[in-house]
Backbone as a printed PyTorch tensor [residue, N CA C, xyz], in Angstrom:
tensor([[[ 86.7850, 127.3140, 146.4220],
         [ 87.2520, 126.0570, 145.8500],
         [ 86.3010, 124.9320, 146.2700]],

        [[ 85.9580, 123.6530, 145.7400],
         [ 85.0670, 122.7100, 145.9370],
         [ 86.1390, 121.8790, 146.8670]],

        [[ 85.7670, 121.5350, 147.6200],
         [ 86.2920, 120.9400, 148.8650],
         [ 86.1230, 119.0270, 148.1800]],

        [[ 87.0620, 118.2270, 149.0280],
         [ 87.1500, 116.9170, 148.3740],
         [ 85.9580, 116.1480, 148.6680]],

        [[ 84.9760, 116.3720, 149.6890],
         [ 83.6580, 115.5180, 149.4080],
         [ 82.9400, 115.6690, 148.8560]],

        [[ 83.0780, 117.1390, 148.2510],
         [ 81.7840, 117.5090, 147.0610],
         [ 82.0600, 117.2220, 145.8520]],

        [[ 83.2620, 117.0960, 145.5510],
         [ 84.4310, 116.6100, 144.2640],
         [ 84.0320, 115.1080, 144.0610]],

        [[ 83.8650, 114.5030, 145.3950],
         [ 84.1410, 112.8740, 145.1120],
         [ 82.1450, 112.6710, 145.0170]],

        [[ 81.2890, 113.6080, 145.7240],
         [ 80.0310, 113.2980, 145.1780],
         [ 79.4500, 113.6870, 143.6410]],

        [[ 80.7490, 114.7950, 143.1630],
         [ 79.9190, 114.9140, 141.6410],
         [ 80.2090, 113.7760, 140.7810]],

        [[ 81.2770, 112.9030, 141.2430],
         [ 81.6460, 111.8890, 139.6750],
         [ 82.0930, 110.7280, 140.7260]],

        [[ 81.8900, 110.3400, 141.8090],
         [ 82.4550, 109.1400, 142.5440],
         [ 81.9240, 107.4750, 141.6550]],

        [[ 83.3230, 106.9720, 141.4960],
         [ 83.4520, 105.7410, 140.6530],
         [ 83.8980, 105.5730, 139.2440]],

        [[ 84.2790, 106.6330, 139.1360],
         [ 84.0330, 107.2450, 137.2630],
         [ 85.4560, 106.7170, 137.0080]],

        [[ 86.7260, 107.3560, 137.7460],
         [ 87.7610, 106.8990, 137.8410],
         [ 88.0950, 105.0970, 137.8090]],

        [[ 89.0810, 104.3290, 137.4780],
         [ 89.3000, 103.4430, 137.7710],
         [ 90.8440, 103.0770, 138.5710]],

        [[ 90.5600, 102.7410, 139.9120],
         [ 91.4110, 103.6250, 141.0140],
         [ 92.7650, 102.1580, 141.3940]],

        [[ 91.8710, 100.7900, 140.8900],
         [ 92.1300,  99.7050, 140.8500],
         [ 93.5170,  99.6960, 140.0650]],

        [[ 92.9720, 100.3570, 138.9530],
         [ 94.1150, 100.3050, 138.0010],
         [ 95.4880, 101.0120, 138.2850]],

        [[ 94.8150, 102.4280, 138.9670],
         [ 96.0850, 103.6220, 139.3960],
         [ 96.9320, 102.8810, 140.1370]],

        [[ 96.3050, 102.1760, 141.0950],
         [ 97.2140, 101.2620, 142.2460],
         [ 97.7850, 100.3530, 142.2300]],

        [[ 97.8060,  99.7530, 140.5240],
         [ 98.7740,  98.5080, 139.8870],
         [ 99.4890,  99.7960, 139.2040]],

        [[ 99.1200, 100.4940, 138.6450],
         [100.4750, 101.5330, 138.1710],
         [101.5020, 101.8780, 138.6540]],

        [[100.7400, 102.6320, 139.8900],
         [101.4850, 103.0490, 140.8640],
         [102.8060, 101.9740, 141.3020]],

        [[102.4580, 101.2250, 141.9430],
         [103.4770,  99.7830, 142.0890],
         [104.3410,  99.5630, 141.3570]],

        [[103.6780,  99.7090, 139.5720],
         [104.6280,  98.7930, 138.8010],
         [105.6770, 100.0830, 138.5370]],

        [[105.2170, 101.4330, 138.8860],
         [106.3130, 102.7070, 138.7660],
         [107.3110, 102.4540, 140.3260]],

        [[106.6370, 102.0310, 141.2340],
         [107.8390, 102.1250, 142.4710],
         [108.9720, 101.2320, 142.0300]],

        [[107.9040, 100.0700, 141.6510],
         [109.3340,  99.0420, 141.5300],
         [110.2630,  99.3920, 140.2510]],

        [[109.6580,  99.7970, 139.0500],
         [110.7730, 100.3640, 137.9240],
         [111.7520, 101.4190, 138.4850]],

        [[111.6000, 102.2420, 139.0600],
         [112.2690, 102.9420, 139.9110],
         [113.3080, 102.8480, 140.4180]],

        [[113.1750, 100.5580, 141.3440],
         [114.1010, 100.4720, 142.2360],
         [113.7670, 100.1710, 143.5250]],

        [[112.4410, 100.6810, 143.9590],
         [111.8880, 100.9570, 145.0150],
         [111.1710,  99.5090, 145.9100]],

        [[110.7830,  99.6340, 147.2640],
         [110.2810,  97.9750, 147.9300],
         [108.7870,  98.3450, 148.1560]],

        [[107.8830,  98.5520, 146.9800],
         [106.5860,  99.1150, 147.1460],
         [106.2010,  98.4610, 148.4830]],

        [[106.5380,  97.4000, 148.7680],
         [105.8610,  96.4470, 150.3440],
         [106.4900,  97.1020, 151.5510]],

        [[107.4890,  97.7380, 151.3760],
         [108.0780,  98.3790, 152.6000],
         [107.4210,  99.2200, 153.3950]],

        [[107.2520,  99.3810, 154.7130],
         [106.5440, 100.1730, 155.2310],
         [105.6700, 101.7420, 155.0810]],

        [[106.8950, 102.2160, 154.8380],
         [106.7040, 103.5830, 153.8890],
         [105.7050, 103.5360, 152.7830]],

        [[106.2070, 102.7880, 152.0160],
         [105.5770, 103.0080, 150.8200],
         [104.0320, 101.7320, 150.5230]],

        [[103.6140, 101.2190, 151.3480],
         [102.7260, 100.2620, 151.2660],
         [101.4850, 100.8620, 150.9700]],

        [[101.0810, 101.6360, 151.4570],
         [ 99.6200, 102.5860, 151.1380],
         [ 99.8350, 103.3210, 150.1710]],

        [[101.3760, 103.6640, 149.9550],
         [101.3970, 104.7200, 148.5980],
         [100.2700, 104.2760, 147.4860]],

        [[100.2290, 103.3700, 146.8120],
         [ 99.2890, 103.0100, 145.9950],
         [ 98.0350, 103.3210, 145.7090]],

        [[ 97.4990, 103.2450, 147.0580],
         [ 96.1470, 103.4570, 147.7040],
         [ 95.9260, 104.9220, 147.2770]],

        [[ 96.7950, 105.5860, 148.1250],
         [ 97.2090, 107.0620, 148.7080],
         [ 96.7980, 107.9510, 147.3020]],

        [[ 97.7780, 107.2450, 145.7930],
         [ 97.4390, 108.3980, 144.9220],
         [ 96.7490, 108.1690, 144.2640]],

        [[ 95.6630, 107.0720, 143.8830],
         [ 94.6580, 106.6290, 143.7470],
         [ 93.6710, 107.7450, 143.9300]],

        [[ 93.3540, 107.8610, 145.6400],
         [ 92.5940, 108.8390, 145.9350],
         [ 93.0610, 110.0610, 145.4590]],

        [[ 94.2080, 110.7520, 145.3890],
         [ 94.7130, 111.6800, 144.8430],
         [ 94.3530, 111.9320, 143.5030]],

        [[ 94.1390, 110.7240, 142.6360],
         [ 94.0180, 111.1890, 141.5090],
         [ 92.5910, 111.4170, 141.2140]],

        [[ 92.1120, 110.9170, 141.8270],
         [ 90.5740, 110.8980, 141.8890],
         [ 90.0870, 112.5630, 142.3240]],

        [[ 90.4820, 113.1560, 142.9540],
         [ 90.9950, 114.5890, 143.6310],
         [ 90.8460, 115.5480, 142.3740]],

        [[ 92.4390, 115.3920, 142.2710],
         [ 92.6780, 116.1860, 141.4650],
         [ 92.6040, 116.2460, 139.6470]],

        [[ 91.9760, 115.1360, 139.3160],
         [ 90.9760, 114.8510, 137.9310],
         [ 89.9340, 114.4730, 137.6140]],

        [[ 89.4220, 115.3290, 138.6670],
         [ 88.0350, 114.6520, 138.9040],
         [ 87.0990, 116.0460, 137.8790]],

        [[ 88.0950, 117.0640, 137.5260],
         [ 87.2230, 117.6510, 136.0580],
         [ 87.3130, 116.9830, 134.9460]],

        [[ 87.9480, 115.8730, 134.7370],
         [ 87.7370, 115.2440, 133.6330],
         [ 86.2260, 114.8870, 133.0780]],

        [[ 85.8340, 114.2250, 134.6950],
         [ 84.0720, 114.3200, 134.4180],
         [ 83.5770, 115.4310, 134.5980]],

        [[ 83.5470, 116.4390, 134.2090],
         [ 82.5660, 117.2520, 134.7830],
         [ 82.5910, 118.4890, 133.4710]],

        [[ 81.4380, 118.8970, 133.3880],
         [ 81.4690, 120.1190, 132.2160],
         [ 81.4530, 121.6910, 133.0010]],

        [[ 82.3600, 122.5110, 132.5900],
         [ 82.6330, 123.8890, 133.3800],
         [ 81.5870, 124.4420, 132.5820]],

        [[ 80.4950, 124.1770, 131.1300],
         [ 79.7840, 125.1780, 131.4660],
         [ 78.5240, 125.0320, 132.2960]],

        [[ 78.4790, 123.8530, 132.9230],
         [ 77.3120, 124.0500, 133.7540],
         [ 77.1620, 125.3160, 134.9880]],

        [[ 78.6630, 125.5600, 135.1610],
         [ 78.5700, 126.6990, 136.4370],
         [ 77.8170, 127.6440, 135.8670]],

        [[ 77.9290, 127.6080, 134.3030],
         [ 77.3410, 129.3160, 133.9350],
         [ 76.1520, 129.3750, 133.4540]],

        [[ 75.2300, 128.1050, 133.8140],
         [ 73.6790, 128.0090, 133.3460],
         [ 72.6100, 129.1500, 134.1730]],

        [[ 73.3300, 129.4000, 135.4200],
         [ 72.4660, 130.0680, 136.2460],
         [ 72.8400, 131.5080, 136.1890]],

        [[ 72.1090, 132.4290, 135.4280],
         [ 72.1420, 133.9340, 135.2500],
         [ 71.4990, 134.8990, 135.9480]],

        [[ 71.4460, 136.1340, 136.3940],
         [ 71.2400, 136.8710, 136.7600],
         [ 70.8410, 138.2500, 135.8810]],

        [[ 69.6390, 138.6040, 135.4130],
         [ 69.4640, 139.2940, 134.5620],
         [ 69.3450, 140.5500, 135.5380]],

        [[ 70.2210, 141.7870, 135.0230],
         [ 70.4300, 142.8390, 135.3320],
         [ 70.8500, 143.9770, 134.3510]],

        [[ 69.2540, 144.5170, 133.8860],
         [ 70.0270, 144.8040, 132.1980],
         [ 70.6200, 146.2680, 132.2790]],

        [[ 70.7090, 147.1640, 133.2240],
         [ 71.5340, 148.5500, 133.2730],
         [ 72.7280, 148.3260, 133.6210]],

        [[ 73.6160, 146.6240, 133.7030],
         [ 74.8190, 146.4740, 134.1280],
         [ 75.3280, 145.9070, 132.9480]],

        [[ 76.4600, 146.7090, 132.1450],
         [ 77.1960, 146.7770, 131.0740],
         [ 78.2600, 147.0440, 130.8630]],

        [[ 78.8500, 146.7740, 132.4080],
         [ 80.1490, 147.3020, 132.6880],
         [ 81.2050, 146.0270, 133.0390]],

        [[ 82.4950, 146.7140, 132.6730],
         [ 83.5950, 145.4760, 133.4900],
         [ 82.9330, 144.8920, 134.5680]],

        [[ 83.6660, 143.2400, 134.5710],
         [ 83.4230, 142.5320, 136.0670],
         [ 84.6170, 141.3730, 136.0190]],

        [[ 85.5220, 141.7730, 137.1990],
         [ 86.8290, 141.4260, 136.8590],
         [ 86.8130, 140.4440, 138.3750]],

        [[ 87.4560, 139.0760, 137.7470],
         [ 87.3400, 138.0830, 139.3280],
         [ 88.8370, 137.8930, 139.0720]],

        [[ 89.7740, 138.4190, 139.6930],
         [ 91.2550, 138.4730, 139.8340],
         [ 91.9500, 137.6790, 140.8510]],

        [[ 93.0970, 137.0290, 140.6950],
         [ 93.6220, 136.3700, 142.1100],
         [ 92.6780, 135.3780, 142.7390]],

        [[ 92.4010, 133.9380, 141.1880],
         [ 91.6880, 133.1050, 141.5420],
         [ 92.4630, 131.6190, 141.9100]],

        [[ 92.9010, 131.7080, 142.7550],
         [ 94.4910, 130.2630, 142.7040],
         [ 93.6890, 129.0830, 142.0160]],

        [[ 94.3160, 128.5620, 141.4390],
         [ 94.4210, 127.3430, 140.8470],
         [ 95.1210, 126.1120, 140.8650]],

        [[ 95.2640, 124.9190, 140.7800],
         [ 96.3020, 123.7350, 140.8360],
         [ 95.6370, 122.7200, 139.4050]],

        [[ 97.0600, 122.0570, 139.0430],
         [ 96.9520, 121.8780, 137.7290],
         [ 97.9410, 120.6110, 137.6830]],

        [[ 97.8060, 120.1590, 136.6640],
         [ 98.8600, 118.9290, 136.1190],
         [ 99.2020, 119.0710, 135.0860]],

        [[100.9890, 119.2120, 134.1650],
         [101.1310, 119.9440, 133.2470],
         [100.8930, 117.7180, 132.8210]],

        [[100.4430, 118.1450, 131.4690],
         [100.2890, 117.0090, 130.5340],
         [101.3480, 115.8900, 130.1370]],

        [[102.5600, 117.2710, 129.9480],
         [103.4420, 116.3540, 129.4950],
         [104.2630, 115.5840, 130.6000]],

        [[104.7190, 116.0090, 131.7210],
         [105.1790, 115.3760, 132.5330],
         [104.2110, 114.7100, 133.9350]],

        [[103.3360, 115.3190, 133.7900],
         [102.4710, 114.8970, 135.4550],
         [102.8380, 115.2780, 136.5130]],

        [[103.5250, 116.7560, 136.1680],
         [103.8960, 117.4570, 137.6440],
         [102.8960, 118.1770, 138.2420]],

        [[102.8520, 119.1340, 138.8380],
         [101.4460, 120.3450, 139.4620],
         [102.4750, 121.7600, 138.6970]],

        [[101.7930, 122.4120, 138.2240],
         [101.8090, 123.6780, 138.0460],
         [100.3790, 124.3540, 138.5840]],

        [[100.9040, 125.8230, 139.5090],
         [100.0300, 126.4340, 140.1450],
         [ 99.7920, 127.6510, 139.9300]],

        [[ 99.0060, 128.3960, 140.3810],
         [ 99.0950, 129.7690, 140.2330],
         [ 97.7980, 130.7620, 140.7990]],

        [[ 97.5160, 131.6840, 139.5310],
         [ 96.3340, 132.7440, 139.6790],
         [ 95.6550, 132.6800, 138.2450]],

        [[ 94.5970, 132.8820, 138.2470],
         [ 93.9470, 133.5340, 136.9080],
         [ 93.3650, 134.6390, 137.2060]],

        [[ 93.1970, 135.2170, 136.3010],
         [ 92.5360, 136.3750, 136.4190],
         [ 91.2060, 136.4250, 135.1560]],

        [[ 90.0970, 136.0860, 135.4390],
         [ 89.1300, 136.7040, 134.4600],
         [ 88.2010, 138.1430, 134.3690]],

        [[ 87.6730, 138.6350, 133.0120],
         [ 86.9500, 139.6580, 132.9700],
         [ 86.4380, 139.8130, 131.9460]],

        [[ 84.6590, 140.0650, 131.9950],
         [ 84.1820, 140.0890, 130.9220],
         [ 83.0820, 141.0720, 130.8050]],

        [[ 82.4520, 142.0820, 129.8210],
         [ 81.7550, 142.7680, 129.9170],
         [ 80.6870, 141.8910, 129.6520]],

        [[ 79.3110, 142.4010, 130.7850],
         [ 78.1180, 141.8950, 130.1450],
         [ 77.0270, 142.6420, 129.3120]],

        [[ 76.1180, 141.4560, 128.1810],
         [ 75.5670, 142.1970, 127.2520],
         [ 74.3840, 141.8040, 127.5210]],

        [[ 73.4850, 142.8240, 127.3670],
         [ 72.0900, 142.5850, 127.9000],
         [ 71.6460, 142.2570, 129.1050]],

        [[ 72.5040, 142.5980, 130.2870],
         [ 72.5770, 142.6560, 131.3360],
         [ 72.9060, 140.7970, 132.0460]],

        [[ 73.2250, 139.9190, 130.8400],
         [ 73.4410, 138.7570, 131.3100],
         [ 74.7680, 138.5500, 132.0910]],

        [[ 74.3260, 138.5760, 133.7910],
         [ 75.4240, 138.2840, 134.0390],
         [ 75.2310, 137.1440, 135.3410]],

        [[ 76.5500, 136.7800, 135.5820],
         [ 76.5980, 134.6300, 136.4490],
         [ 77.1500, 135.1730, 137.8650]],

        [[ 77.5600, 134.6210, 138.6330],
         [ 77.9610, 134.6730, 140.0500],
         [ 78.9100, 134.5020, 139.8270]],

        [[ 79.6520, 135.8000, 140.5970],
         [ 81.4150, 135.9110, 140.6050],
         [ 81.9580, 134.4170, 141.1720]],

        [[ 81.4950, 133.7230, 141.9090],
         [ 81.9190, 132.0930, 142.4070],
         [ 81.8390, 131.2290, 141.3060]],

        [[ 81.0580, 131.6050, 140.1390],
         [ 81.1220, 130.3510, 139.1510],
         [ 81.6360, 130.6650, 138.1270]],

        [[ 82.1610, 132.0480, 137.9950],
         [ 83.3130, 132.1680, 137.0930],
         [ 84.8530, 131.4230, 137.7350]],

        [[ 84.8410, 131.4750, 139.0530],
         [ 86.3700, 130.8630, 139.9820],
         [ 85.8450, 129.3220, 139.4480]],

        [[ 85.1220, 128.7990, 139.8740],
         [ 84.0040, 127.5490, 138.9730],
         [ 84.9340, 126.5980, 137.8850]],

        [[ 84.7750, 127.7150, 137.1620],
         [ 85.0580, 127.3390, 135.6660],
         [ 86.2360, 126.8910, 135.6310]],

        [[ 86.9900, 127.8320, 136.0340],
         [ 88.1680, 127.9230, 136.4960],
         [ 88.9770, 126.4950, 136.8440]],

        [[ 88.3790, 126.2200, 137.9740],
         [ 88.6610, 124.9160, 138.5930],
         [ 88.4950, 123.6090, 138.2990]],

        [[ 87.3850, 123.7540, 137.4500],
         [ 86.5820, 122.6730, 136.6560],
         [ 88.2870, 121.8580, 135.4420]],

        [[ 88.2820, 123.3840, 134.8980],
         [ 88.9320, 123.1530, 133.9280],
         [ 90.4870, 122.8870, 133.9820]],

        [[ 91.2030, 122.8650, 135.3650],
         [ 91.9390, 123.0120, 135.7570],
         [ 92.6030, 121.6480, 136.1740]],

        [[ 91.4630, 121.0880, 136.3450],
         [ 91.4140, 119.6480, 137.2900],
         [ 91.4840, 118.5730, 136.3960]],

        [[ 91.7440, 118.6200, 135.1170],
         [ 92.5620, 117.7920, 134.1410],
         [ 94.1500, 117.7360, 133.9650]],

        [[ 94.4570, 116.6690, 133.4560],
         [ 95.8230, 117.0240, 132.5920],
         [ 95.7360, 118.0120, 131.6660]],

        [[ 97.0620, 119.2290, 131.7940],
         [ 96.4840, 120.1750, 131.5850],
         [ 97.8900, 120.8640, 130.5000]],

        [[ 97.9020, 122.2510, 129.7820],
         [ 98.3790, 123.2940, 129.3770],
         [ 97.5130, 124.0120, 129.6620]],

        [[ 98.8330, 125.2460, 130.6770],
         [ 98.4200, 126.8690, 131.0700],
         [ 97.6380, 127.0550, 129.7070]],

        [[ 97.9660, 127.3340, 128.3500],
         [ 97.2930, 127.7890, 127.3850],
         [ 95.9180, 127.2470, 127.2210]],

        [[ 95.9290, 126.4850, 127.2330],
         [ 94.5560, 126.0260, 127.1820],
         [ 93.5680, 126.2310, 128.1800]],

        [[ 94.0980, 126.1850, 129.2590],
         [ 92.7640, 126.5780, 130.6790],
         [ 92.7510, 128.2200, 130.1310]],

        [[ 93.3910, 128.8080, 129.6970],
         [ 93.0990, 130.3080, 129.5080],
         [ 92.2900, 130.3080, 128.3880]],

        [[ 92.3670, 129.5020, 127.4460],
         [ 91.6170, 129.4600, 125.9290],
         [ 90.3300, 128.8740, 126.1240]],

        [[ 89.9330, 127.8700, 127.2540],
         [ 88.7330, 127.0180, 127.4600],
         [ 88.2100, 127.8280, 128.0820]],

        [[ 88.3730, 128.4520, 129.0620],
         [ 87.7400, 129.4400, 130.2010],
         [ 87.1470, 130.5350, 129.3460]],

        [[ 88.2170, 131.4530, 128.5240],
         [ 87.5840, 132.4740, 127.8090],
         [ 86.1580, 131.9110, 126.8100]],

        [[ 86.7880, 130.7030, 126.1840],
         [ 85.5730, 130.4300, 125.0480],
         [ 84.8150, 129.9490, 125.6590]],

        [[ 84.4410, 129.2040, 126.6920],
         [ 82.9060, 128.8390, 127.5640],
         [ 82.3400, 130.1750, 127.7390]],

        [[ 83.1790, 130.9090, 128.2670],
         [ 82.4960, 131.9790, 129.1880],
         [ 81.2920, 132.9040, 127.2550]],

        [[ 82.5000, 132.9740, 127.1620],
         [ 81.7730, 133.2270, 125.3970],
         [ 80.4580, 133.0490, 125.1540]],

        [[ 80.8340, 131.5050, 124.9920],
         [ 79.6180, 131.5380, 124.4040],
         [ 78.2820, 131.0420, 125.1690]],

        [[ 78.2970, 130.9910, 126.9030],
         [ 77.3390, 130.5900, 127.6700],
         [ 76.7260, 131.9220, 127.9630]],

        [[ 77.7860, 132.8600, 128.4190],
         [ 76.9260, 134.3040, 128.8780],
         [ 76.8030, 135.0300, 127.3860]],

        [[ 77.4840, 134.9640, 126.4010],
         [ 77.5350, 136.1670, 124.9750],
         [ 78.0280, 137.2900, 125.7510]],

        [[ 78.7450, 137.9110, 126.1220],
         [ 79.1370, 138.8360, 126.1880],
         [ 79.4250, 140.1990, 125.1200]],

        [[ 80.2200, 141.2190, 125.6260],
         [ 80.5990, 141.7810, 124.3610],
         [ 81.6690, 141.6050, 124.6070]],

        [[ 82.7920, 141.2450, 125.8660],
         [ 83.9360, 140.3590, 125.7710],
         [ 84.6880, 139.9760, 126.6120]],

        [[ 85.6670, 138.8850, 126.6160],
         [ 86.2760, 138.4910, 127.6980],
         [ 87.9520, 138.2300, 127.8310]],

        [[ 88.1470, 138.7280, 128.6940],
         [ 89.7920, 138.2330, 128.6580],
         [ 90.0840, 137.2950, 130.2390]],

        [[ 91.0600, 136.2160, 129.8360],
         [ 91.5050, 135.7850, 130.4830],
         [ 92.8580, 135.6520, 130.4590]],

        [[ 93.5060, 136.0940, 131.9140],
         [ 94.8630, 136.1040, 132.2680],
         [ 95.3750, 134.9350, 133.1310]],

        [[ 96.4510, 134.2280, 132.7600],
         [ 96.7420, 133.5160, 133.9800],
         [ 98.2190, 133.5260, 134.2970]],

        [[ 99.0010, 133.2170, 135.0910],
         [ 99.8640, 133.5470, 135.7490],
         [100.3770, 131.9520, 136.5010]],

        [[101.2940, 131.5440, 136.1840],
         [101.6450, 130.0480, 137.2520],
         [103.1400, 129.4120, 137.5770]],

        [[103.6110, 128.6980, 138.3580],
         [104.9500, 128.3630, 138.3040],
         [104.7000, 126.7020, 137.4820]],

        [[105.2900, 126.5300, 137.2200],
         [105.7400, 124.8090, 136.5830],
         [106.4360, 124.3790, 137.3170]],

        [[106.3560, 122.9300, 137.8420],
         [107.2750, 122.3240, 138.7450],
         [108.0850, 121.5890, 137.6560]],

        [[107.3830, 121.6550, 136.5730],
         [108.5260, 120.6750, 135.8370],
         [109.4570, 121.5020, 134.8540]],

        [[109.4460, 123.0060, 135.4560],
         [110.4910, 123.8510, 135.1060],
         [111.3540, 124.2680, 136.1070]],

        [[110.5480, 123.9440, 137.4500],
         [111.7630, 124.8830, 138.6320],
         [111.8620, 123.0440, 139.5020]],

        [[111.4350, 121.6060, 139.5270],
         [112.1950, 120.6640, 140.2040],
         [113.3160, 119.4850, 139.4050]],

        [[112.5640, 120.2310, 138.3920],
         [113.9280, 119.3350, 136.9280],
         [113.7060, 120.4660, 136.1370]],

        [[114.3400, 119.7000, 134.7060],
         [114.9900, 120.1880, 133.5600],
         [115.8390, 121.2450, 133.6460]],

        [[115.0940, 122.7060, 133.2010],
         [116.2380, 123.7140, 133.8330],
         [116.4820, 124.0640, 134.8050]],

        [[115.3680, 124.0000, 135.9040],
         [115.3850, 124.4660, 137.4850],
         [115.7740, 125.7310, 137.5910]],

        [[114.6190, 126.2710, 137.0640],
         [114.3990, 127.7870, 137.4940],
         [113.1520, 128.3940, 138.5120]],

        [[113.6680, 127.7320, 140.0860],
         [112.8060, 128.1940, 140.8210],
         [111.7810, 129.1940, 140.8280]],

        [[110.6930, 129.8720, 141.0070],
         [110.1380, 131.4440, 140.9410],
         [109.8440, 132.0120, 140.0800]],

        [[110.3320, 130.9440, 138.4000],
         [110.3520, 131.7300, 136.9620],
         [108.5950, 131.3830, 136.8180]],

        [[107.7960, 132.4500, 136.6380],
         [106.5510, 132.4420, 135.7500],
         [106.0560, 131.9490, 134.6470]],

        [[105.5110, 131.7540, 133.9790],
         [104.5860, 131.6310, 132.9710],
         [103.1170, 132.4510, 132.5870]],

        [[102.9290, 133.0570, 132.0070],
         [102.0400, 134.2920, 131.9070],
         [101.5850, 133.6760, 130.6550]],

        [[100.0880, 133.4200, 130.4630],
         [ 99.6050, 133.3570, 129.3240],
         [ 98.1840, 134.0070, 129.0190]],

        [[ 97.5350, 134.0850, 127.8550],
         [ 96.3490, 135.0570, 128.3010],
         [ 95.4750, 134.9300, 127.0090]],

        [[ 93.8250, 134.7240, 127.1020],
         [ 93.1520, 134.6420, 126.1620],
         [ 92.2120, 135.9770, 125.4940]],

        [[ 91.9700, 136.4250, 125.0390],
         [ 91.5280, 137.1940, 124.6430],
         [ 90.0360, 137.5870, 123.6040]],

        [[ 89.2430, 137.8850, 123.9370],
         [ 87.9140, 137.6330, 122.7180],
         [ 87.0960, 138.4900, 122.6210]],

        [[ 86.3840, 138.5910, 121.6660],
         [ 84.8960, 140.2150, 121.0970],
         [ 86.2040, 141.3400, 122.0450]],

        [[ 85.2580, 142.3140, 122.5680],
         [ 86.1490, 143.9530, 122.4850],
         [ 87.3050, 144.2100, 123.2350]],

        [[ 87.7120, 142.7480, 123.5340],
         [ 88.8560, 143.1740, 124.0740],
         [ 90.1360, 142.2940, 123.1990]],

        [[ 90.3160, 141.7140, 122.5030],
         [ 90.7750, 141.5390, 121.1250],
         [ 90.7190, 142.5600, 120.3440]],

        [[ 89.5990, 143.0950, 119.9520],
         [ 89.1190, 144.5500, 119.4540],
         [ 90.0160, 145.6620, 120.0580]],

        [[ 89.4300, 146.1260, 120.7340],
         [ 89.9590, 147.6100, 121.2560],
         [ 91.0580, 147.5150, 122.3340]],

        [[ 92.3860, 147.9830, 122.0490],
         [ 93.2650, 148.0610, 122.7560],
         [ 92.9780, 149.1400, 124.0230]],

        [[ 92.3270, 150.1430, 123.8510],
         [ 92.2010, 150.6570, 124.9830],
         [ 90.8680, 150.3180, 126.0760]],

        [[ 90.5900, 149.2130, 125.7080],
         [ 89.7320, 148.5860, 126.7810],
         [ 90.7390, 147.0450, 127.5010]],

        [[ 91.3650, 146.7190, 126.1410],
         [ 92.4110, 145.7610, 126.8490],
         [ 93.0260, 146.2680, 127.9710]],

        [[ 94.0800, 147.4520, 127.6140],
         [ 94.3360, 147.9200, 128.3640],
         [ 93.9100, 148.1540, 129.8090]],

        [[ 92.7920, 148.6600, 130.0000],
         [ 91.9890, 149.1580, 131.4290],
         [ 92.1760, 147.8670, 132.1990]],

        [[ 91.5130, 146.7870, 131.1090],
         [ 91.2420, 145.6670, 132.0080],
         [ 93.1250, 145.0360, 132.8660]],

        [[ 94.1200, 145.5190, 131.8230],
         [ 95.3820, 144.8920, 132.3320],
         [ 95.5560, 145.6070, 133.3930]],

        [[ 95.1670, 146.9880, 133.3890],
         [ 95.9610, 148.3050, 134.7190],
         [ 95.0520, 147.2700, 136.0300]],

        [[ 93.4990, 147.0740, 135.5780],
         [ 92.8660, 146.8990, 136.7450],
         [ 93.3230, 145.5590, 137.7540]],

        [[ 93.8150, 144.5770, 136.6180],
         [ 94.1960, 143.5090, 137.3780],
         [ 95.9130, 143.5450, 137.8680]],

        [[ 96.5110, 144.3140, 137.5080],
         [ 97.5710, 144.9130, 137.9310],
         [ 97.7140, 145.4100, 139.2470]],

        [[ 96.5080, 146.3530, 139.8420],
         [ 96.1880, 147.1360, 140.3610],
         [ 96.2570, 146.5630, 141.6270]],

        [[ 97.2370, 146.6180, 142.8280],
         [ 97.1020, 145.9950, 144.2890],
         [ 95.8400, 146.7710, 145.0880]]])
């Protein structure tokens, strides 16, 4: 995972943090709340930096992780990066939904990237306001069309807080969504392999 000083050196200022911290305020006090009260006096400040944190892929393009290749042309086989945690902000409410992804993609012509900048991508894309569906749909189609593969699937796996701390409050309930593209869209019995493998403890 990119740690928060390397986060705040790829895009530091880009954000406007000034603004988060009149938001912030004008949400304590709609609320009810004594934003000046002890407690809550830095809050402002506090998620400012937070947001700066955790949307700080807004600036940033996930396919740059996959510019740097590794040509290895007798390798044409699965390469599966499973049990990649993630943290997220669902769009519609601004809660965190978390989880795993799982990617895998065969390479063609031996083009293949560093298992760290596929987790990369991952994170990049993650670090917006977000839908599970879509980090699975963006991830697969970068990976697409930066390496060409002959194909890629992406799995992801996450809880919603704004399914298990409101609305219905179903603690522990999942969300499973999954992208799919070239031979593994294609051929069910390569889908397959790839599901047993990431299955596979």
């Amino acid at each position: 995972m990119l740690d928060s000083k390397e986060n705040m050196e790829l895009k530091e200022g880009k954000m406007d943090k000034e603004k988060i911290k009149r938001a912030v305020r004008d949400i304590l006090e709609a609320i009810g709340e004594d934003p000046d009260r002890e407690g809550l006096k830095e809050t402002p400040n506090r998620v400012a930096r937070m947001y700066e944190e955790i949307f700080c892929g807004i600036f940033q393009d996930p396919r740059e992780h996959l510019k740097v290749t590794f040509p290895e042309e007798s390798h044409e086989e699965m390469v599966i990066v499973k049990d990649i945690p993630f943290y997220s902000c669902c769009e519609h409410h601004l809660v965190p939904f978390f989880g795993k992804a799982h990617v895998v993609y065969i390479p063609k012509g031996g083009r293949l990237t560093g298992l760290s900048k596929l987790a990369r991508v991952v994170e990049t894309i993650a670090k917006r306001p977000q839908l599970q569906e879509r980090i699975a749909k963006e991830t697969a189609d970068i990976i697409m069309e930066e390496l060409r593969p002959y194909g890629v699937m992406v799995v992801i796996e996450a809880e919603h807080m704004c399914m298990t701390m409101r609305g219905v409050k179903k603690p522990g309930s999942k969300t499973v969504t999954s992208a799919v593209r070239g031979v593994f869209a294609k051929d069910i019995a390569t889908r397959t392999e790839a599901m047993n493998l990431i299955l596979m403890k």
